[in-house]
């Protein structure tokens, strides 16, 4: 929940506005993300054969003993976004991580996440790349009710499909 940033949801918003708001309220963002995070860099440049790439935010988690890379996306998550964060994670593991450190974690924070696309794009044994959606403001009571109904309907559908599959087995 990024309500503490006090940003307005507008069609003209840019990722750099979101990034700047996070930097301005870094303490609140770190507390929202969990324990142990230490700020390392913003727009950390990586150069591969003359091409420059930039990780939006770089943290180090002293409890997990690993780098945590955050890539910010305003719109819907794409497979290209997951490929990009995978490249960033690989780069950090190979050029910044020490032997005693755990593998780098990459997080894509987006306003719209597609769970099926994440599941298909990333390897089944993936433990390093995460995609999470953020909300700028807490939903209204009606929005929460609608989301809970949608989630319940989806869970019931999955249970019904699994029950049908199990009943067909000899």
Coordinates of C-alpha atoms in Angstrom, one line a residue:
X1 CA 0.0 0.0 0.0
X2 CA 1.7 3.2 -1.2
X3 CA -0.9 5.6 0.2
X4 CA 1.8 7.3 2.3
X5 CA 3.3 8.7 -0.9
X6 CA 0.3 11.0 -1.3
X7 CA 0.4 10.7 -5.1
X8 CA -2.6 11.2 -7.3
X9 CA -3.5 8.4 -9.7
X10 CA -3.4 10.2 -13.0
X11 CA -2.9 9.1 -16.6
X12 CA 0.1 11.5 -16.9
X13 CA 2.0 10.0 -14.0
X14 CA 5.5 8.6 -14.7
X15 CA 7.6 6.0 -13.1
X16 CA 10.1 8.6 -12.2
X17 CA 7.3 10.4 -10.2
X18 CA 6.7 7.2 -8.2
X19 CA 10.4 6.7 -7.7
X20 CA 10.9 10.3 -6.5
X21 CA 8.0 10.0 -4.1
X22 CA 9.5 6.8 -2.7
X23 CA 12.9 8.4 -2.3
X24 CA 11.2 11.4 -0.6
X25 CA 9.5 9.1 1.9
X26 CA 12.2 6.4 2.0
X27 CA 11.8 5.6 5.7
X28 CA 8.0 4.9 5.2
X29 CA 8.7 2.8 2.1
X30 CA 11.4 0.7 4.0
X31 CA 9.0 0.1 6.8
X32 CA 6.3 -1.0 4.4
X33 CA 8.7 -3.4 2.6
X34 CA 9.7 -5.2 5.9
X35 CA 12.6 -5.6 8.3
X36 CA 16.3 -5.4 7.5
X37 CA 16.4 -3.3 4.3
X38 CA 19.1 -0.8 3.8
X39 CA 19.1 1.7 1.0
X40 CA 22.0 1.2 -1.5
X41 CA 21.3 3.1 -4.7
X42 CA 18.8 4.8 -7.0
X43 CA 19.0 4.3 -10.7
X44 CA 22.0 2.1 -10.3
X45 CA 23.8 1.8 -13.7
X46 CA 24.9 -1.5 -15.2
X47 CA 26.9 -1.5 -18.4
X48 CA 27.0 -4.5 -20.7
X49 CA 29.2 -4.1 -23.8
X50 CA 28.5 -0.4 -23.9
X51 CA 24.7 -0.6 -23.3
X52 CA 23.5 1.0 -20.1
X53 CA 20.7 -0.3 -17.9
X54 CA 19.4 1.2 -14.7
X55 CA 17.8 -0.5 -11.7
X56 CA 15.3 1.8 -10.2
X57 CA 16.0 1.0 -6.5
X58 CA 18.7 -1.1 -4.9
X59 CA 18.5 -2.3 -1.3
X60 CA 20.5 -4.7 0.8
X61 CA 18.7 -6.9 3.3
X62 CA 21.0 -7.4 6.2
X63 CA 18.8 -10.2 7.7
X64 CA 18.7 -12.2 4.4
X65 CA 22.2 -11.1 3.5
X66 CA 21.4 -10.3 -0.1
X67 CA 20.7 -7.5 -2.5
X68 CA 17.1 -6.6 -3.2
X69 CA 16.4 -4.9 -6.5
X70 CA 13.1 -3.1 -7.1
X71 CA 11.9 -2.2 -10.6
X72 CA 8.9 0.1 -10.6
X73 CA 6.1 -0.2 -13.3
X74 CA 3.1 2.1 -13.5
X75 CA 1.1 -0.1 -15.8
X76 CA 0.4 -3.8 -16.3
X77 CA 3.2 -6.2 -15.8
X78 CA 4.7 -7.7 -18.9
X79 CA 6.9 -10.7 -19.6
X80 CA 9.5 -8.1 -20.8
X81 CA 9.5 -6.6 -17.3
X82 CA 10.2 -10.0 -15.8
X83 CA 13.0 -10.6 -18.3
X84 CA 14.5 -7.2 -17.4
X85 CA 14.5 -7.9 -13.7
X86 CA 16.0 -11.3 -14.3
X87 CA 18.9 -9.7 -16.2
X88 CA 19.4 -7.3 -13.3
X89 CA 19.4 -10.1 -10.7
X90 CA 21.9 -12.1 -12.8
X91 CA 24.1 -9.1 -13.1
X92 CA 24.1 -8.4 -9.4
X93 CA 24.7 -12.1 -8.6
X94 CA 27.7 -12.2 -10.9
X95 CA 29.3 -8.8 -10.3
X96 CA 28.2 -7.5 -6.9
X97 CA 27.4 -10.5 -4.7
X98 CA 30.0 -12.0 -2.4
X99 CA 30.4 -15.7 -1.8
X100 CA 28.9 -15.5 1.7
X101 CA 25.7 -13.7 0.4
X102 CA 22.4 -15.2 -0.6
X103 CA 21.3 -14.8 -4.2
X104 CA 19.9 -11.4 -5.2
X105 CA 16.1 -10.9 -5.0
X106 CA 14.4 -9.0 -7.8
X107 CA 10.9 -7.4 -7.2
X108 CA 8.8 -5.8 -9.9
X109 CA 6.3 -3.5 -8.3
X110 CA 3.5 -2.8 -10.8
X111 CA 0.0 -1.4 -10.7
X112 CA -1.5 -4.4 -12.5
X113 CA -0.1 -8.0 -12.0
X114 CA -1.0 -11.0 -14.1
X115 CA -0.4 -14.1 -12.0
X116 CA -0.8 -16.6 -14.9
X117 CA 1.8 -14.7 -17.0
X118 CA 4.2 -14.6 -14.1
X119 CA 3.8 -18.3 -13.5
X120 CA 4.5 -19.1 -17.2
X121 CA 7.3 -16.6 -17.7
X122 CA 9.4 -17.6 -14.7
X123 CA 11.0 -21.0 -14.1
X124 CA 9.0 -23.3 -11.8
X125 CA 11.8 -23.4 -9.3
X126 CA 12.1 -19.6 -9.2
X127 CA 12.9 -18.2 -5.8
X128 CA 14.6 -14.9 -6.8
X129 CA 12.1 -13.0 -8.9
X130 CA 8.9 -11.6 -7.4
X131 CA 6.1 -9.6 -8.9
X132 CA 3.8 -7.6 -6.7
X133 CA 1.1 -5.1 -7.4
X134 CA 0.8 -2.0 -5.4
X135 CA -2.1 0.2 -4.7
X136 CA -1.9 4.0 -4.2
X137 CA -4.8 4.1 -1.8
X138 CA -6.8 1.7 0.3
X139 CA -9.8 0.4 -1.5
X140 CA -13.3 1.5 -0.5
X141 CA -15.5 -0.9 1.3
X142 CA -17.5 -1.7 -1.9
X143 CA -14.2 -2.4 -3.8
X144 CA -13.0 -4.7 -1.0
X145 CA -16.3 -6.5 -1.0
X146 CA -16.2 -6.9 -4.8
X147 CA -12.6 -8.2 -4.7
X148 CA -13.4 -10.7 -1.9
X149 CA -16.4 -12.0 -4.0
X150 CA -14.2 -12.3 -7.0
X151 CA -11.5 -14.2 -5.1
X152 CA -14.1 -16.5 -3.5
X153 CA -15.7 -17.2 -6.8
X154 CA -12.3 -18.0 -8.3
X155 CA -11.4 -20.3 -5.4
X156 CA -14.7 -22.1 -5.7
X157 CA -14.2 -22.6 -9.5
X158 CA -10.7 -24.0 -8.9
X159 CA -12.1 -26.4 -6.2
X160 CA -14.8 -27.5 -8.6
X161 CA -12.4 -28.2 -11.4
X162 CA -10.1 -30.1 -9.1
X163 CA -13.0 -32.1 -7.8
X164 CA -14.1 -33.0 -11.4
X165 CA -10.6 -34.0 -12.3
X166 CA -10.3 -36.3 -9.2
X167 CA -13.7 -37.9 -9.9
X168 CA -12.6 -38.9 -13.4
X169 CA -9.5 -40.7 -12.2
X170 CA -10.1 -44.6 -12.0

